[in-house]
Amino acid sequence: MTVPPDYEPQPEAGLPPRVEIYEVGPRDGLQNESAVVPADVKAEFVRRLAAAGLRAVETTSFVHPRWVPQLADAAEVLALLGPLPGVRLPVLVPNERGLDRALEAGVREIAVFGSATETFARRNLNRTVAESLEMFAPVVARARGEGLGVRAYLSMCFGDPWEGSVPVTQVVDVAGRLLALGTTELSLGDTIGVATPGHVTALVGALDDAGITTDRLAVHFHDTYGQALANTLTALRCGVTTVDAAAGGLGGCPFARSATGNLATEDLVWLLHGLGIETGVDLPALVRTSRWMAEHLGRPSPSRVVQALTHDPAEE
Ligand code: MG
């Protein structure tokens, strides 16, 4: 593998000195891959991501195995992994049964997965938006009572494959109701990757007007239409400092026949380091990890940075 040349960063005024990368590859990535990875490989993946410097790695999901067979081994993965000092290992929890299983496994941080649109709530959760919030309420209350951090994902914030554009007022409304349950962080998802920077500025501004400030926000962009980094930079300029990404761009896109779904962590790190923004991530170690996982999945990483650092022009 090519070692990245030592290019000098060029900072830009107004951007944060440090960004927290919230790694979603083992959960959001692997749940959307067709290949099923053995539990010991999943645990090793999380260990390698932590060793590459990632400090928040969403590890698995306690969604019923009927819905997400790829992550049916959640308890086994956590048992194989054990605690990793200094690394947050949140898991996705859909309901109280999932919370019970997560607590039994010693989890200290969870995430719930809501929808900004009625159609996706119905299709993904088999509930209305209001009914899904009712389902989350006791989960969040009990988790907070146990001292757990609770992140809320809000999907379809910018566009929905059935409803088209999603009104900003609708997103702000559901966001406020999720935070009112007691969730500690809200991740704004562009689940189908259609947003462009103006949409990001408008939504973050409208949330701020409603009293939902950027210190409680994360952004979760998909690169389906090649907009993830443009949208990320826009979010940083708006004051957001937590960005979700999946190592190697794992996950594909469940709503489009595209190999490109989640923003690749390597592509994000290249942008941030080029701007002189600290992440704590060792990029070559991360690229090696994604190439290792790509071998297990039997498909190359769609990440541009993984590809660029894999082909050494000096050797061709
Ligand atoms: Mg995603």
PDB file of N, CA and C and ligand atoms in Angstrom, residues 28 220 222 262, ligand 1:
ATOM      1  N   ASP A  28     -24.202   0.190  10.787  1.00  0.00           N
ATOM      2  CA  ASP A  28     -24.918   0.677   9.605  1.00  0.00           C
ATOM      3  C   ASP A  28     -24.305   0.101   8.326  1.00  0.00           C
ATOM      4  N   HIS A 220     -25.129  12.812   9.243  1.00  0.00           N
ATOM      5  CA  HIS A 220     -24.967  11.455   8.712  1.00  0.00           C
ATOM      6  C   HIS A 220     -25.301  11.520   7.220  1.00  0.00           C
ATOM      7  N   HIS A 222     -24.897  10.453   3.136  1.00  0.00           N
ATOM      8  CA  HIS A 222     -24.638   9.349   2.217  1.00  0.00           C
ATOM      9  C   HIS A 222     -24.113   9.914   0.903  1.00  0.00           C
ATOM     10  N   ASN A 262     -22.995   5.061   2.735  1.00  0.00           N
ATOM     11  CA  ASN A 262     -22.394   5.884   3.780  1.00  0.00           C
ATOM     12  C   ASN A 262     -21.136   6.592   3.293  1.00  0.00           C
TER      13      ASN A 262
HETATM   14 MG    MG B   1     -26.107   5.356   6.874  1.00  0.00          MG
END
